[in-house]
Amino acid sequence: GAGVSQSPSNKVTEKGKDVELRCDPISGHTALYWYRQSLGQGLEFLIYFQGNSAPDKSGLPSDRFSAERTGGSVSTLTIQRTQQEDSAVYLCASSSQLTSGRGEQFFGPGTRLTVL
Amino acid sequence: ELKVEQNPLFLSMQEGKNYTIYCNYSTTSDRLYWYRQDPGKSLESLFVLLSNGAVKQEGRLMASLDTKARLSTLHITAAVHDLSATYFCAVSWGKFQFGAGTQVVVTP
């Protein structure tokens, strides 16, 4: 498919375990974003990649959260020692260069994380 | 810090009537986006407004942008049940900032 894909779609884990969430952006999109959305809430920005580098990590809520992007494509968001407050839907989005396109973000279906 | 404020945050609409959602932002930007989110779903792009005075329309929805006033509006004409969703505006100035969202419920 041509859209943003995320895996897994659902993840249930026990408190204290580590989890990895994956995002495959639209081919050719250089920018990639991670957001978190708690039930009934807005989007909380986590981190933004331009290529493989992350110029803005300001939204990561704690040092338990980290993200990487390799080959300018796939990104992985890792949460270590998960806590119950980490339960949320994690959304990934990608966009083309703002300077050369409309810059709109295209969102993946999200990963619903539940920490028991 | 860029702030994006939407109002109202909740809007109960009667079918057939017209309504407007407002999106104010705090710094200069010439790109504004509107998204729709259905319950349990991801965000779907509705409109991209790229310049002052831009107006886009799709069906019963019309979005406009006034960069001087730092204001965008999403106008809903003759609301129907299918428009029930949460609507987000977002502004970009190198990164994206989303508003808190407006939850729209359309009732008969």
Short mmCIF file of C-alpha atoms in Angstrom, two decimals:
data_model
loop_
_atom_site.label_atom_id
_atom_site.label_comp_id
_atom_site.label_asym_id
_atom_site.label_seq_id
_atom_site.Cartn_x
_atom_site.Cartn_y
_atom_site.Cartn_z
CA GLY A 1 0.00 0.00 0.00
CA ALA A 2 0.97 3.59 -0.45
CA GLY A 3 0.04 4.89 2.98
CA VAL A 4 1.79 5.05 6.34
CA SER A 5 1.77 1.73 8.12
CA GLN A 6 2.34 0.98 11.78
CA SER A 7 2.86 -2.21 13.67
CA PRO A 8 1.65 -3.74 15.81
CA SER A 9 -1.87 -2.37 15.68
CA ASN A 10 -2.43 -3.39 19.28
CA LYS A 11 0.04 -4.14 22.02
CA VAL A 12 -0.73 -5.28 25.53
CA THR A 13 2.20 -5.45 27.87
CA GLU A 14 2.94 -5.72 31.55
CA LYS A 15 4.25 -2.85 33.57
CA GLY A 16 8.03 -2.75 33.50
CA LYS A 17 8.44 -4.42 30.11
CA ASP A 18 9.99 -2.75 27.08
CA VAL A 19 8.04 -2.24 23.87
CA GLU A 20 8.96 -1.30 20.32
CA LEU A 21 6.56 0.38 17.95
CA ARG A 22 7.28 0.53 14.26
CA CYS A 23 6.36 3.04 11.57
CA ASP A 24 6.79 2.70 7.82
CA PRO A 25 6.31 6.10 6.20
CA ILE A 26 5.14 6.86 2.70
CA SER A 27 7.98 6.21 0.27
CA GLY A 28 9.96 9.36 -0.41
CA HIS A 29 8.69 11.28 2.59
CA THR A 30 11.64 12.79 4.39
CA ALA A 31 9.87 13.95 7.52
CA LEU A 32 8.44 11.57 10.11
CA TYR A 33 6.57 12.41 13.29
CA TRP A 34 5.49 10.50 16.37
CA TYR A 35 2.51 11.56 18.46
CA ARG A 36 0.70 10.14 21.42
CA GLN A 37 -3.03 10.38 21.91
CA SER A 38 -4.67 9.42 25.16
CA LEU A 39 -8.33 8.50 25.19
CA GLY A 40 -10.47 11.46 24.22
CA GLN A 41 -7.50 13.81 24.11
CA GLY A 42 -5.63 15.74 21.46
CA LEU A 43 -2.29 14.91 19.93
CA GLU A 44 0.82 15.11 22.05
CA PHE A 45 3.93 15.66 19.94
CA LEU A 46 6.77 13.29 20.81
CA ILE A 47 9.56 13.55 18.24
CA TYR A 48 10.23 14.62 14.68
CA PHE A 49 12.73 13.23 12.17
CA GLN A 50 14.10 14.92 9.11
CA GLY A 51 15.87 12.16 7.28
CA ASN A 52 17.61 10.11 9.94
CA SER A 53 18.23 12.94 12.33
CA ALA A 54 15.87 14.15 15.04
CA PRO A 55 16.11 17.95 15.30
CA ASP A 56 13.28 18.06 17.78
CA LYS A 57 13.04 15.57 20.62
CA SER A 58 11.38 18.02 22.93
CA GLY A 59 8.17 16.06 23.27
CA LEU A 60 9.63 12.83 24.61
CA PRO A 61 8.07 12.60 28.09
CA SER A 62 10.97 10.89 29.82
CA ASP A 63 14.28 9.16 29.20
CA ARG A 64 12.37 5.89 28.99
CA PHE A 65 11.29 6.98 25.53
CA SER A 66 13.62 6.87 22.55
CA ALA A 67 13.25 6.72 18.80
CA GLU A 68 15.42 6.08 15.82
CA ARG A 69 15.08 6.16 12.09
CA THR A 70 17.29 4.25 9.71
CA GLY A 71 17.83 4.69 6.01
CA GLY A 72 15.54 7.68 5.99
CA SER A 73 12.62 5.33 6.12
CA VAL A 74 11.43 3.06 8.93
CA SER A 75 11.28 4.44 12.44
CA THR A 76 11.07 2.66 15.76
CA LEU A 77 9.75 4.19 18.97
CA THR A 78 10.98 2.34 22.04
CA ILE A 79 9.49 2.65 25.50
CA GLN A 80 11.52 1.08 28.27
CA ARG A 81 10.14 -0.05 31.61
CA THR A 82 6.60 0.78 30.59
CA GLN A 83 4.24 2.39 33.06
CA GLN A 84 0.47 2.40 33.10
CA GLU A 85 0.42 6.08 32.15
CA ASP A 86 2.12 5.12 28.87
CA SER A 87 -1.14 3.53 27.74
CA ALA A 88 -2.33 5.46 24.70
CA VAL A 89 -2.54 5.33 20.94
CA TYR A 90 0.78 6.11 19.32
CA LEU A 91 0.40 7.73 15.93
CA CYS A 92 3.03 8.11 13.27
CA ALA A 93 2.84 10.55 10.39
CA SER A 94 5.04 11.37 7.44
CA SER A 95 5.26 14.33 5.12
CA SER A 96 7.28 15.59 2.21
CA GLN A 97 9.65 18.54 2.49
CA LEU A 98 7.77 21.66 3.54
CA THR A 99 9.73 23.69 1.05
CA SER A 100 8.79 21.59 -1.91
CA GLY A 101 5.31 20.41 -1.19
CA ARG A 102 2.13 21.05 0.66
CA GLY A 103 3.74 19.67 3.77
CA GLU A 104 0.64 17.98 5.05
CA GLN A 105 1.10 15.02 7.31
CA PHE A 106 -0.31 11.64 6.43
CA PHE A 107 -1.12 9.54 9.42
CA GLY A 108 -0.81 5.85 10.02
CA PRO A 109 -3.55 3.83 11.73
CA GLY A 110 -1.79 3.98 15.07
CA THR A 111 -0.66 1.46 17.67
CA ARG A 112 -2.88 1.07 20.69
CA LEU A 113 -0.65 0.37 23.69
CA THR A 114 -2.12 -0.98 26.89
CA VAL A 115 0.10 -1.37 29.92
CA LEU A 116 -1.38 -3.60 32.58
CA GLU B 1 6.20 28.70 21.63
CA LEU B 2 3.51 28.38 19.00
CA LYS B 3 0.03 28.07 20.41
CA VAL B 4 -2.93 26.83 18.43
CA GLU B 5 -6.34 27.32 19.97
CA GLN B 6 -9.55 25.85 18.70
CA ASN B 7 -13.00 26.74 19.78
CA PRO B 8 -15.34 25.45 20.65
CA LEU B 9 -13.90 22.23 21.99
CA PHE B 10 -17.29 20.58 21.81
CA LEU B 11 -20.08 21.35 19.37
CA SER B 12 -23.50 19.80 19.38
CA MET B 13 -25.08 20.38 16.00
CA GLN B 14 -28.59 20.00 14.79
CA GLU B 15 -28.99 18.45 11.39
CA GLY B 16 -29.58 21.03 8.70
CA LYS B 17 -28.05 23.96 10.53
CA ASN B 18 -24.78 25.82 9.89
CA TYR B 19 -21.85 26.03 12.27
CA THR B 20 -18.28 27.36 12.41
CA ILE B 21 -15.16 26.08 14.15
CA TYR B 22 -12.40 28.59 14.82
CA CYS B 23 -8.66 28.06 14.88
CA ASN B 24 -6.40 30.81 16.20
CA TYR B 25 -2.64 30.59 16.24
CA SER B 26 0.00 32.71 17.85
CA THR B 27 2.79 33.18 15.34
CA THR B 28 3.33 33.76 11.66
CA SER B 29 2.61 30.78 9.48
CA ASP B 30 1.29 30.42 5.96
CA ARG B 31 0.34 26.79 6.15
CA LEU B 32 -2.69 25.58 7.97
CA TYR B 33 -4.22 22.13 7.92
CA TRP B 34 -7.55 20.66 8.91
CA TYR B 35 -7.93 17.02 9.85
CA ARG B 36 -10.84 14.82 10.76
CA GLN B 37 -10.72 11.94 13.22
CA ASP B 38 -13.52 9.42 13.60
CA PRO B 39 -13.77 7.55 16.91
CA GLY B 40 -11.16 4.82 17.12
CA LYS B 41 -9.61 5.87 13.85
CA SER B 42 -6.57 7.80 12.75
CA LEU B 43 -6.49 11.32 11.33
CA GLU B 44 -7.61 12.06 7.81
CA SER B 45 -6.47 15.18 5.97
CA LEU B 46 -9.33 17.46 4.95
CA PHE B 47 -7.79 20.71 3.77
CA VAL B 48 -4.42 22.33 3.24
CA LEU B 49 -4.47 26.13 3.21
CA LEU B 50 -1.27 27.59 1.86
CA SER B 51 -1.79 31.33 1.57
CA ASN B 52 -3.66 34.27 2.95
CA GLY B 53 -7.21 34.33 1.73
CA ALA B 54 -7.17 30.68 0.72
CA VAL B 55 -10.57 29.04 0.68
CA LYS B 56 -11.16 25.34 0.13
CA GLN B 57 -14.48 23.55 -0.07
CA GLU B 58 -15.41 19.91 -0.05
CA GLY B 59 -19.06 18.97 0.19
CA ARG B 60 -20.57 20.61 3.26
CA LEU B 61 -17.22 21.74 4.63
CA MET B 62 -15.46 24.97 3.77
CA ALA B 63 -12.16 26.14 5.24
CA SER B 64 -10.59 29.57 5.00
CA LEU B 65 -7.39 31.21 6.15
CA ASP B 66 -6.65 34.76 7.24
CA THR B 67 -2.93 34.92 7.97
CA LYS B 68 -3.08 38.54 9.08
CA ALA B 69 -5.61 37.70 11.76
CA ARG B 70 -3.91 34.33 12.38
CA LEU B 71 -7.28 32.73 12.07
CA SER B 72 -8.74 29.83 10.14
CA THR B 73 -12.36 28.81 10.11
CA LEU B 74 -14.04 25.55 9.24
CA HIS B 75 -17.61 26.17 8.22
CA ILE B 76 -20.16 23.38 8.16
CA THR B 77 -23.23 23.89 6.02
CA ALA B 78 -26.47 22.01 6.71
CA ALA B 79 -24.91 19.55 9.12
CA VAL B 80 -25.59 15.85 8.66
CA HIS B 81 -24.93 12.92 10.98
CA ASP B 82 -21.97 11.71 8.91
CA LEU B 83 -20.04 14.81 9.92
CA SER B 84 -19.89 13.68 13.55
CA ALA B 85 -16.18 13.44 14.33
CA THR B 86 -13.35 15.37 15.98
CA TYR B 87 -11.81 18.09 13.87
CA PHE B 88 -8.26 19.28 14.38
CA CYS B 89 -6.46 22.24 12.92
CA ALA B 90 -2.67 22.29 12.72
CA VAL B 91 -0.12 24.94 11.88
CA SER B 92 3.38 24.41 10.56
CA TRP B 93 6.37 26.65 10.99
CA GLY B 94 9.05 24.06 10.64
CA LYS B 95 7.26 21.62 12.83
CA PHE B 96 3.61 21.01 13.41
CA GLN B 97 1.42 22.19 16.24
CA PHE B 98 -2.07 20.79 16.55
CA GLY B 99 -5.03 22.36 18.22
CA ALA B 100 -6.85 20.46 20.95
CA GLY B 101 -9.60 19.36 18.60
CA THR B 102 -13.30 20.11 18.33
CA GLN B 103 -15.60 17.20 19.02
CA VAL B 104 -18.66 17.49 16.79
CA VAL B 105 -21.85 15.57 17.42
CA VAL B 106 -24.67 15.96 14.94
CA THR B 107 -28.13 15.01 16.13
CA PRO B 108 -31.48 14.93 14.34
#
